[in-house]
Amino acid sequence: MHHHPHLQSHSYMTTPHITPHILHREYAARADDDSHNNLMGKELGFFSQAGFDMDRVQLKRNAPVAQLYEDAIRYEGAVLSSSGALINFSGKKTGRSPKDKRIVYEPESKDNIWWGSVNIKMDEHTFEINRERAIDYLNTRDLVYVFDGFAGWDPRYRIKVRVICARAYHALFMNNMLIRPTEEELKDFGEPDFIIYNAGQFPANRFTKGMSSSTSVEINFKRMEMVILGTEYAGEMKKGVFSVMHYLQPVKFGQLSLHSSANVGKAHGDVTLFFGLSGTGKTTLSADPSRDLIGDDEHVWSDTGVFNIEEPEIFNAIRFGSILENVVYNPGNRSPDYNDVTITENTRCAYPIEFIPNARIPCVVNSQPRNIIMLTCDAFGVLPPVSKLTAAQASYHFLAGYTSKTPGTEDGVLEPVPTFSTCYSAPFIVLHPSRYAKMLAERMSKHNVDCWLVNTGWVRGKFGSGAGRRCPLAVTRRIVDAIHDGTLKTAEFHTFEPNTFGLEIPTAIEGVPSELLDPRRAWPDKTAFAREVRKLAVMFGKAFKLYEDEVTDEVRAAGPQAS
């Protein structure tokens, strides 16, 4: 069995040696007191229907965090870091397996789903085989963890989620991700709306029809269940919950689920939604000392306001009660090294929202957004640091979901790589993207919301050119402040590249060098600039072909026009 190099020194004993503690006098009674974990009445019946051998399996329901820590350390090789966070190892899979995500093709939901490479079809029979396999595996475990929690902070639109898994670390991860019920809510939890069977330690059978590997992550909207086989990456559960919310919010509740961060001004209570793919500065810019964070990943824009689907994440929250996944640590002092990427570049941290300063608890605001900021990191240096979008342009850029990645310089390729991720969250979109875009446009016009495209990428030149530089964070912060204090709304605007991009850009913002605001002025090499403008416009055109048939002529015409 291969362990991480820093774990080699541990000797694994079948019966761990336990230091005798000086125990509380009621300890013996407490240890036998199962009131916290006992699944009485209804729920017990539910588990026997699902095929759990109740005489054999010990179910731990919503176990205390400390107990989950102890189990993860004792049975799963987890390690406590110097800050008190738990370091876990997810095994071979250190990230999502998008090619292994399936959605069951069944009559109730088939017409709503955007089928294709993001949502791959699976037949109901194969789902039943995998479901049975997962439950059979969980039945062979001595310990099975159950976590019941809510997705969504607004009681009107939240859903009840039950996670059934065989690793304490998975239970703890979902304890941090989902909204934890009070004791009263737990007692009256009743039947869940959605169940996740996580048998990730056990592989799928590759000979089962439709299996492309020993990993399978599948969702059945008729059964409202998710089955995980062959991956212990905890993020699969979180993304499963998001996928279900991206389906249920529009279909069942008529509300708009979004992959965005959101914050609210302390002084005026004005809400801003930030869209952006990784590397665009979404988390950095939504953490603002003058504003409260509603959340930094997934939200619902409802008829009454904005609420977080889960518990948000940010660095200084990494302490006891949080989980570090696949982080290399120093065995001497247990301090994690976040810069060491020998296991994976995609290290993760999950923790409860109370750990975050400036977090708005509960994570729900009963007022409509005033601004939407779409972030992009354009390494071609073409897009202006800020543009004001029309409603049609907002729909276009939301559907395109553009950013670019800078290549590692060592491979000699100096050309940035464009990324188009529709709705800024392609892997989790379940309905056709135009459905979310239409709802976004309707809500924007109804509530008179301003939309801004902010480029945190290159200015004065493209990535890798002599003149090109990343737009300074201080400049971007100044732009965001001008959006929030209302001065940008009343600024004077002119049209940037009217024949291609046609974006409205401000002539001046206090505290920002005015030549930076217009890329054509900022670039010393005008010929190179014209070439990049045309190149980027063509890239947008190609990427948008996927959505052309589903949108109005006005939205189609709002994008960059390549002559």
PDB file of C-alpha atoms in Angstrom, residues 231-490:
ATOM      1  CA  THR A 231     -13.028   8.489  -6.221  1.00  0.00           C
ATOM      2  CA  GLU A 232     -12.387   9.709  -2.686  1.00  0.00           C
ATOM      3  CA  TYR A 233     -12.069  13.327  -3.775  1.00  0.00           C
ATOM      4  CA  ALA A 234     -14.522  15.029  -1.408  1.00  0.00           C
ATOM      5  CA  GLY A 235     -15.213  17.879  -3.837  1.00  0.00           C
ATOM      6  CA  GLU A 236     -17.390  15.495  -5.894  1.00  0.00           C
ATOM      7  CA  MET A 237     -20.089  15.680  -3.202  1.00  0.00           C
ATOM      8  CA  LYS A 238     -20.004  19.463  -3.110  1.00  0.00           C
ATOM      9  CA  LYS A 239     -20.278  19.701  -6.886  1.00  0.00           C
ATOM     10  CA  GLY A 240     -23.125  17.167  -6.794  1.00  0.00           C
ATOM     11  CA  VAL A 241     -25.044  19.445  -4.442  1.00  0.00           C
ATOM     12  CA  PHE A 242     -24.381  22.413  -6.767  1.00  0.00           C
ATOM     13  CA  SER A 243     -25.573  20.439  -9.809  1.00  0.00           C
ATOM     14  CA  VAL A 244     -28.810  19.586  -8.023  1.00  0.00           C
ATOM     15  CA  MET A 245     -29.307  23.226  -7.003  1.00  0.00           C
ATOM     16  CA  HIS A 246     -28.635  24.345 -10.606  1.00  0.00           C
ATOM     17  CA  TYR A 247     -31.471  21.999 -11.601  1.00  0.00           C
ATOM     18  CA  LEU A 248     -33.995  22.469  -8.786  1.00  0.00           C
ATOM     19  CA  GLN A 249     -33.747  26.227  -8.263  1.00  0.00           C
ATOM     20  CA  PRO A 250     -34.920  27.155 -11.791  1.00  0.00           C
ATOM     21  CA  VAL A 251     -37.126  24.077 -12.419  1.00  0.00           C
ATOM     22  CA  LYS A 252     -38.854  23.670  -9.042  1.00  0.00           C
ATOM     23  CA  PHE A 253     -38.554  27.089  -7.378  1.00  0.00           C
ATOM     24  CA  GLY A 254     -38.235  29.449 -10.365  1.00  0.00           C
ATOM     25  CA  GLN A 255     -35.096  31.004  -8.836  1.00  0.00           C
ATOM     26  CA  LEU A 256     -31.690  31.619 -10.449  1.00  0.00           C
ATOM     27  CA  SER A 257     -28.685  29.633  -9.190  1.00  0.00           C
ATOM     28  CA  LEU A 258     -25.304  31.172  -9.990  1.00  0.00           C
ATOM     29  CA  HIS A 259     -21.623  30.320  -9.666  1.00  0.00           C
ATOM     30  CA  SER A 260     -20.578  33.630  -8.156  1.00  0.00           C
ATOM     31  CA  SER A 261     -19.342  35.327  -5.036  1.00  0.00           C
ATOM     32  CA  ALA A 262     -21.475  38.001  -3.383  1.00  0.00           C
ATOM     33  CA  ASN A 263     -20.950  40.770  -0.876  1.00  0.00           C
ATOM     34  CA  VAL A 264     -22.990  43.560   0.658  1.00  0.00           C
ATOM     35  CA  GLY A 265     -22.006  47.112   1.612  1.00  0.00           C
ATOM     36  CA  LYS A 266     -21.961  47.738   5.375  1.00  0.00           C
ATOM     37  CA  ALA A 267     -23.092  51.347   4.955  1.00  0.00           C
ATOM     38  CA  HIS A 268     -25.926  51.085   2.399  1.00  0.00           C
ATOM     39  CA  GLY A 269     -26.725  47.363   2.194  1.00  0.00           C
ATOM     40  CA  ASP A 270     -26.051  47.305  -1.577  1.00  0.00           C
ATOM     41  CA  VAL A 271     -25.418  43.803  -2.950  1.00  0.00           C
ATOM     42  CA  THR A 272     -22.839  42.971  -5.644  1.00  0.00           C
ATOM     43  CA  LEU A 273     -22.506  39.655  -7.487  1.00  0.00           C
ATOM     44  CA  PHE A 274     -19.039  38.752  -8.814  1.00  0.00           C
ATOM     45  CA  PHE A 275     -18.667  36.252 -11.659  1.00  0.00           C
ATOM     46  CA  GLY A 276     -15.290  34.913 -12.753  1.00  0.00           C
ATOM     47  CA  LEU A 277     -13.323  31.739 -13.369  1.00  0.00           C
ATOM     48  CA  SER A 278     -10.318  30.787 -11.255  1.00  0.00           C
ATOM     49  CA  GLY A 279      -7.404  33.189 -11.482  1.00  0.00           C
ATOM     50  CA  THR A 280      -9.575  36.236 -12.200  1.00  0.00           C
ATOM     51  CA  GLY A 281      -9.507  37.588  -8.631  1.00  0.00           C
ATOM     52  CA  LYS A 282     -13.095  36.716  -7.641  1.00  0.00           C
ATOM     53  CA  THR A 283     -12.234  35.654  -4.076  1.00  0.00           C
ATOM     54  CA  THR A 284      -9.714  38.485  -3.566  1.00  0.00           C
ATOM     55  CA  LEU A 285     -12.027  41.243  -4.777  1.00  0.00           C
ATOM     56  CA  SER A 286     -15.138  40.024  -2.980  1.00  0.00           C
ATOM     57  CA  ALA A 287     -13.218  40.085   0.333  1.00  0.00           C
ATOM     58  CA  ASP A 288     -13.501  43.815   1.023  1.00  0.00           C
ATOM     59  CA  PRO A 289     -13.097  45.429   4.494  1.00  0.00           C
ATOM     60  CA  SER A 290     -16.001  47.831   3.863  1.00  0.00           C
ATOM     61  CA  ARG A 291     -18.362  45.035   2.838  1.00  0.00           C
ATOM     62  CA  ASP A 292     -19.703  41.800   4.345  1.00  0.00           C
ATOM     63  CA  LEU A 293     -19.131  38.557   2.449  1.00  0.00           C
ATOM     64  CA  ILE A 294     -22.334  36.630   1.724  1.00  0.00           C
ATOM     65  CA  GLY A 295     -20.291  33.846   0.143  1.00  0.00           C
ATOM     66  CA  ASP A 296     -17.595  33.175  -2.413  1.00  0.00           C
ATOM     67  CA  ASP A 297     -18.744  30.280  -4.576  1.00  0.00           C
ATOM     68  CA  GLU A 298     -22.419  29.494  -5.206  1.00  0.00           C
ATOM     69  CA  HIS A 299     -25.519  31.649  -4.707  1.00  0.00           C
ATOM     70  CA  VAL A 300     -29.159  31.884  -5.594  1.00  0.00           C
ATOM     71  CA  TRP A 301     -30.628  35.184  -6.790  1.00  0.00           C
ATOM     72  CA  SER A 302     -34.189  34.806  -5.533  1.00  0.00           C
ATOM     73  CA  ASP A 303     -37.321  36.937  -5.783  1.00  0.00           C
ATOM     74  CA  THR A 304     -36.472  38.433  -2.403  1.00  0.00           C
ATOM     75  CA  GLY A 305     -32.673  38.803  -2.559  1.00  0.00           C
ATOM     76  CA  VAL A 306     -29.491  36.748  -2.599  1.00  0.00           C
ATOM     77  CA  PHE A 307     -28.493  33.749  -0.487  1.00  0.00           C
ATOM     78  CA  ASN A 308     -25.496  31.451  -0.300  1.00  0.00           C
ATOM     79  CA  ILE A 309     -25.987  27.765  -1.162  1.00  0.00           C
ATOM     80  CA  GLU A 310     -23.200  26.640   1.178  1.00  0.00           C
ATOM     81  CA  GLU A 311     -20.523  27.770   3.577  1.00  0.00           C
ATOM     82  CA  PRO A 312     -17.848  29.937   1.874  1.00  0.00           C
ATOM     83  CA  GLU A 313     -14.068  29.482   2.037  1.00  0.00           C
ATOM     84  CA  ILE A 314     -11.007  31.726   2.568  1.00  0.00           C
ATOM     85  CA  PHE A 315      -7.406  31.279   3.793  1.00  0.00           C
ATOM     86  CA  ASN A 316      -7.275  32.539   7.379  1.00  0.00           C
ATOM     87  CA  ALA A 317     -10.075  30.188   8.343  1.00  0.00           C
ATOM     88  CA  ILE A 318      -7.695  27.225   8.345  1.00  0.00           C
ATOM     89  CA  ARG A 319      -7.765  26.051  11.954  1.00  0.00           C
ATOM     90  CA  PHE A 320      -9.352  23.367  14.170  1.00  0.00           C
ATOM     91  CA  GLY A 321     -12.566  22.189  12.561  1.00  0.00           C
ATOM     92  CA  SER A 322     -11.382  22.749   9.000  1.00  0.00           C
ATOM     93  CA  ILE A 323      -9.995  20.223   6.524  1.00  0.00           C
ATOM     94  CA  LEU A 324      -6.935  20.480   4.322  1.00  0.00           C
ATOM     95  CA  GLU A 325      -6.987  18.048   1.417  1.00  0.00           C
ATOM     96  CA  ASN A 326      -3.812  16.825  -0.293  1.00  0.00           C
ATOM     97  CA  VAL A 327      -1.561  19.408   1.381  1.00  0.00           C
ATOM     98  CA  VAL A 328       2.099  18.556   1.985  1.00  0.00           C
ATOM     99  CA  TYR A 329       3.113  19.188   5.596  1.00  0.00           C
ATOM    100  CA  ASN A 330       6.301  19.172   7.645  1.00  0.00           C
ATOM    101  CA  PRO A 331       6.123  16.106   9.942  1.00  0.00           C
ATOM    102  CA  GLY A 332       8.311  17.776  12.569  1.00  0.00           C
ATOM    103  CA  ASN A 333       6.102  20.767  13.332  1.00  0.00           C
ATOM    104  CA  ARG A 334       2.945  19.804  11.414  1.00  0.00           C
ATOM    105  CA  SER A 335       2.882  23.106   9.560  1.00  0.00           C
ATOM    106  CA  PRO A 336       1.284  22.819   6.109  1.00  0.00           C
ATOM    107  CA  ASP A 337       3.277  24.010   3.093  1.00  0.00           C
ATOM    108  CA  TYR A 338       0.706  25.497   0.714  1.00  0.00           C
ATOM    109  CA  ASN A 339       3.332  26.159  -1.947  1.00  0.00           C
ATOM    110  CA  ASP A 340       4.438  22.522  -2.253  1.00  0.00           C
ATOM    111  CA  VAL A 341       2.453  21.014  -5.107  1.00  0.00           C
ATOM    112  CA  THR A 342       4.053  17.540  -5.201  1.00  0.00           C
ATOM    113  CA  ILE A 343       0.694  15.814  -4.519  1.00  0.00           C
ATOM    114  CA  THR A 344      -1.471  18.154  -6.587  1.00  0.00           C
ATOM    115  CA  GLU A 345      -1.699  21.797  -7.559  1.00  0.00           C
ATOM    116  CA  ASN A 346      -5.364  21.597  -6.625  1.00  0.00           C
ATOM    117  CA  THR A 347      -5.078  21.556  -2.819  1.00  0.00           C
ATOM    118  CA  ARG A 348      -8.370  22.322  -1.106  1.00  0.00           C
ATOM    119  CA  CYS A 349      -9.562  23.676   2.184  1.00  0.00           C
ATOM    120  CA  ALA A 350     -13.078  23.397   3.574  1.00  0.00           C
ATOM    121  CA  TYR A 351     -14.247  25.067   6.753  1.00  0.00           C
ATOM    122  CA  PRO A 352     -17.272  26.494   8.514  1.00  0.00           C
ATOM    123  CA  ILE A 353     -18.264  30.047   7.572  1.00  0.00           C
ATOM    124  CA  GLU A 354     -18.096  31.309  11.164  1.00  0.00           C
ATOM    125  CA  PHE A 355     -14.292  31.117  10.756  1.00  0.00           C
ATOM    126  CA  ILE A 356     -14.331  34.021   8.303  1.00  0.00           C
ATOM    127  CA  PRO A 357     -14.137  37.608   9.508  1.00  0.00           C
ATOM    128  CA  ASN A 358     -16.676  39.937   7.811  1.00  0.00           C
ATOM    129  CA  ALA A 359     -18.927  36.991   6.934  1.00  0.00           C
ATOM    130  CA  ARG A 360     -22.622  37.841   6.999  1.00  0.00           C
ATOM    131  CA  ILE A 361     -24.384  35.185   9.108  1.00  0.00           C
ATOM    132  CA  PRO A 362     -26.922  33.939   8.177  1.00  0.00           C
ATOM    133  CA  CYS A 363     -25.633  34.150   4.589  1.00  0.00           C
ATOM    134  CA  VAL A 364     -28.770  35.685   3.140  1.00  0.00           C
ATOM    135  CA  VAL A 365     -29.627  39.288   2.230  1.00  0.00           C
ATOM    136  CA  ASN A 366     -33.192  40.360   1.535  1.00  0.00           C
ATOM    137  CA  SER A 367     -32.386  42.998  -1.053  1.00  0.00           C
ATOM    138  CA  GLN A 368     -31.797  42.803  -4.791  1.00  0.00           C
ATOM    139  CA  PRO A 369     -28.297  43.181  -6.275  1.00  0.00           C
ATOM    140  CA  ARG A 370     -27.326  46.676  -7.408  1.00  0.00           C
ATOM    141  CA  ASN A 371     -24.217  45.714  -9.388  1.00  0.00           C
ATOM    142  CA  ILE A 372     -22.923  42.670 -11.253  1.00  0.00           C
ATOM    143  CA  ILE A 373     -19.186  42.470 -11.892  1.00  0.00           C
ATOM    144  CA  MET A 374     -18.010  39.958 -14.504  1.00  0.00           C
ATOM    145  CA  LEU A 375     -14.292  39.338 -14.016  1.00  0.00           C
ATOM    146  CA  THR A 376     -11.922  38.159 -16.689  1.00  0.00           C
ATOM    147  CA  CYS A 377      -8.162  37.786 -16.817  1.00  0.00           C
ATOM    148  CA  ASP A 378      -7.392  38.665 -20.433  1.00  0.00           C
ATOM    149  CA  ALA A 379      -3.740  37.805 -21.019  1.00  0.00           C
ATOM    150  CA  PHE A 380      -4.033  39.074 -24.616  1.00  0.00           C
ATOM    151  CA  GLY A 381      -4.272  42.570 -23.112  1.00  0.00           C
ATOM    152  CA  VAL A 382      -7.212  43.536 -25.352  1.00  0.00           C
ATOM    153  CA  LEU A 383     -10.131  44.009 -22.964  1.00  0.00           C
ATOM    154  CA  PRO A 384     -10.287  47.310 -21.037  1.00  0.00           C
ATOM    155  CA  PRO A 385      -9.818  47.297 -17.232  1.00  0.00           C
ATOM    156  CA  VAL A 386     -13.530  48.186 -16.944  1.00  0.00           C
ATOM    157  CA  SER A 387     -16.488  48.460 -19.361  1.00  0.00           C
ATOM    158  CA  LYS A 388     -20.174  49.103 -18.709  1.00  0.00           C
ATOM    159  CA  LEU A 389     -22.290  46.416 -20.401  1.00  0.00           C
ATOM    160  CA  THR A 390     -25.721  46.751 -21.972  1.00  0.00           C
ATOM    161  CA  ALA A 391     -28.299  44.076 -21.089  1.00  0.00           C
ATOM    162  CA  ALA A 392     -27.571  42.213 -24.355  1.00  0.00           C
ATOM    163  CA  GLN A 393     -23.790  42.423 -23.798  1.00  0.00           C
ATOM    164  CA  ALA A 394     -24.258  41.119 -20.252  1.00  0.00           C
ATOM    165  CA  SER A 395     -26.141  38.064 -21.607  1.00  0.00           C
ATOM    166  CA  TYR A 396     -23.468  37.520 -24.254  1.00  0.00           C
ATOM    167  CA  HIS A 397     -20.509  37.687 -21.858  1.00  0.00           C
ATOM    168  CA  PHE A 398     -22.323  35.568 -19.253  1.00  0.00           C
ATOM    169  CA  LEU A 399     -22.870  32.851 -21.885  1.00  0.00           C
ATOM    170  CA  ALA A 400     -19.310  33.141 -23.237  1.00  0.00           C
ATOM    171  CA  GLY A 401     -17.674  33.057 -19.753  1.00  0.00           C
ATOM    172  CA  TYR A 402     -14.273  34.163 -21.035  1.00  0.00           C
ATOM    173  CA  THR A 403     -10.911  34.251 -19.314  1.00  0.00           C
ATOM    174  CA  SER A 404      -7.426  33.126 -20.336  1.00  0.00           C
ATOM    175  CA  LYS A 405      -4.668  31.147 -18.714  1.00  0.00           C
ATOM    176  CA  THR A 406      -1.042  32.145 -18.910  1.00  0.00           C
ATOM    177  CA  PRO A 407       1.242  29.320 -20.025  1.00  0.00           C
ATOM    178  CA  GLY A 408       4.149  28.129 -17.898  1.00  0.00           C
ATOM    179  CA  THR A 409       7.195  29.917 -19.348  1.00  0.00           C
ATOM    180  CA  GLU A 410       9.349  26.775 -19.195  1.00  0.00           C
ATOM    181  CA  ASP A 411       7.595  25.066 -22.105  1.00  0.00           C
ATOM    182  CA  GLY A 412       8.581  27.900 -24.438  1.00  0.00           C
ATOM    183  CA  VAL A 413       4.990  28.674 -25.465  1.00  0.00           C
ATOM    184  CA  LEU A 414       4.289  32.315 -24.859  1.00  0.00           C
ATOM    185  CA  GLU A 415       0.766  32.369 -26.254  1.00  0.00           C
ATOM    186  CA  PRO A 416      -2.024  32.649 -23.635  1.00  0.00           C
ATOM    187  CA  VAL A 417      -4.697  29.945 -23.696  1.00  0.00           C
ATOM    188  CA  PRO A 418      -8.287  31.221 -23.950  1.00  0.00           C
ATOM    189  CA  THR A 419     -10.896  29.557 -21.733  1.00  0.00           C
ATOM    190  CA  PHE A 420     -14.634  29.871 -22.344  1.00  0.00           C
ATOM    191  CA  SER A 421     -16.742  28.396 -19.543  1.00  0.00           C
ATOM    192  CA  THR A 422     -20.416  29.149 -20.031  1.00  0.00           C
ATOM    193  CA  CYS A 423     -22.239  30.933 -17.169  1.00  0.00           C
ATOM    194  CA  TYR A 424     -18.779  31.053 -15.559  1.00  0.00           C
ATOM    195  CA  SER A 425     -19.384  27.475 -14.386  1.00  0.00           C
ATOM    196  CA  ALA A 426     -19.685  25.032 -17.314  1.00  0.00           C
ATOM    197  CA  PRO A 427     -18.898  21.841 -15.311  1.00  0.00           C
ATOM    198  CA  PHE A 428     -21.905  22.342 -12.998  1.00  0.00           C
ATOM    199  CA  ILE A 429     -24.483  23.645 -15.449  1.00  0.00           C
ATOM    200  CA  VAL A 430     -27.405  21.227 -15.792  1.00  0.00           C
ATOM    201  CA  LEU A 431     -30.014  23.111 -17.863  1.00  0.00           C
ATOM    202  CA  HIS A 432     -29.249  24.757 -21.200  1.00  0.00           C
ATOM    203  CA  PRO A 433     -27.020  27.810 -20.517  1.00  0.00           C
ATOM    204  CA  SER A 434     -29.446  30.162 -22.301  1.00  0.00           C
ATOM    205  CA  ARG A 435     -32.052  29.385 -19.642  1.00  0.00           C
ATOM    206  CA  TYR A 436     -29.836  30.850 -16.900  1.00  0.00           C
ATOM    207  CA  ALA A 437     -28.820  33.756 -19.164  1.00  0.00           C
ATOM    208  CA  LYS A 438     -32.477  34.609 -19.895  1.00  0.00           C
ATOM    209  CA  MET A 439     -33.330  34.581 -16.177  1.00  0.00           C
ATOM    210  CA  LEU A 440     -30.282  36.767 -15.482  1.00  0.00           C
ATOM    211  CA  ALA A 441     -31.347  39.307 -18.134  1.00  0.00           C
ATOM    212  CA  GLU A 442     -34.938  39.378 -16.826  1.00  0.00           C
ATOM    213  CA  ARG A 443     -33.803  39.978 -13.237  1.00  0.00           C
ATOM    214  CA  MET A 444     -31.296  42.627 -14.294  1.00  0.00           C
ATOM    215  CA  SER A 445     -33.900  44.632 -16.186  1.00  0.00           C
ATOM    216  CA  LYS A 446     -36.597  44.180 -13.520  1.00  0.00           C
ATOM    217  CA  HIS A 447     -34.320  45.461 -10.736  1.00  0.00           C
ATOM    218  CA  ASN A 448     -32.326  47.917 -12.849  1.00  0.00           C
ATOM    219  CA  VAL A 449     -28.959  46.266 -12.099  1.00  0.00           C
ATOM    220  CA  ASP A 450     -25.749  47.664 -13.598  1.00  0.00           C
ATOM    221  CA  CYS A 451     -23.332  45.174 -15.129  1.00  0.00           C
ATOM    222  CA  TRP A 452     -19.574  45.728 -15.488  1.00  0.00           C
ATOM    223  CA  LEU A 453     -16.899  43.719 -17.296  1.00  0.00           C
ATOM    224  CA  VAL A 454     -13.655  44.056 -15.330  1.00  0.00           C
ATOM    225  CA  ASN A 455     -10.365  42.800 -16.782  1.00  0.00           C
ATOM    226  CA  THR A 456      -7.810  41.920 -14.088  1.00  0.00           C
ATOM    227  CA  GLY A 457      -5.401  40.618 -16.756  1.00  0.00           C
ATOM    228  CA  TRP A 458      -2.806  42.382 -18.893  1.00  0.00           C
ATOM    229  CA  VAL A 459      -2.485  46.078 -19.747  1.00  0.00           C
ATOM    230  CA  ARG A 460      -0.141  47.971 -22.134  1.00  0.00           C
ATOM    231  CA  GLY A 461       0.578  44.763 -24.067  1.00  0.00           C
ATOM    232  CA  LYS A 462      -0.131  41.025 -24.067  1.00  0.00           C
ATOM    233  CA  PHE A 463       1.388  38.445 -21.743  1.00  0.00           C
ATOM    234  CA  GLY A 464       5.002  37.724 -22.679  1.00  0.00           C
ATOM    235  CA  SER A 465       5.482  40.972 -24.627  1.00  0.00           C
ATOM    236  CA  GLY A 466       7.990  43.518 -23.373  1.00  0.00           C
ATOM    237  CA  ALA A 467       5.407  46.184 -22.574  1.00  0.00           C
ATOM    238  CA  GLY A 468       2.617  43.980 -21.152  1.00  0.00           C
ATOM    239  CA  ARG A 469       2.029  43.940 -17.375  1.00  0.00           C
ATOM    240  CA  ARG A 470      -0.667  42.474 -15.161  1.00  0.00           C
ATOM    241  CA  CYS A 471      -3.140  45.201 -14.182  1.00  0.00           C
ATOM    242  CA  PRO A 472      -2.116  46.278 -10.645  1.00  0.00           C
ATOM    243  CA  LEU A 473      -4.487  45.010  -7.937  1.00  0.00           C
ATOM    244  CA  ALA A 474      -4.675  48.544  -6.499  1.00  0.00           C
ATOM    245  CA  VAL A 475      -6.069  49.799  -9.833  1.00  0.00           C
ATOM    246  CA  THR A 476      -8.705  47.041  -9.966  1.00  0.00           C
ATOM    247  CA  ARG A 477      -9.685  47.718  -6.331  1.00  0.00           C
ATOM    248  CA  ARG A 478     -10.035  51.423  -7.143  1.00  0.00           C
ATOM    249  CA  ILE A 479     -12.329  50.526 -10.096  1.00  0.00           C
ATOM    250  CA  VAL A 480     -14.462  48.255  -7.885  1.00  0.00           C
ATOM    251  CA  ASP A 481     -14.694  51.030  -5.251  1.00  0.00           C
ATOM    252  CA  ALA A 482     -15.851  53.470  -7.959  1.00  0.00           C
ATOM    253  CA  ILE A 483     -18.549  50.970  -8.966  1.00  0.00           C
ATOM    254  CA  HIS A 484     -19.683  50.647  -5.343  1.00  0.00           C
ATOM    255  CA  ASP A 485     -19.682  54.330  -4.454  1.00  0.00           C
ATOM    256  CA  GLY A 486     -21.710  55.175  -7.585  1.00  0.00           C
ATOM    257  CA  THR A 487     -19.140  57.521  -9.190  1.00  0.00           C
ATOM    258  CA  LEU A 488     -18.487  55.194 -12.134  1.00  0.00           C
ATOM    259  CA  LYS A 489     -22.183  55.060 -13.041  1.00  0.00           C
ATOM    260  CA  THR A 490     -22.191  58.849 -13.578  1.00  0.00           C
TER     261      THR A 490
END
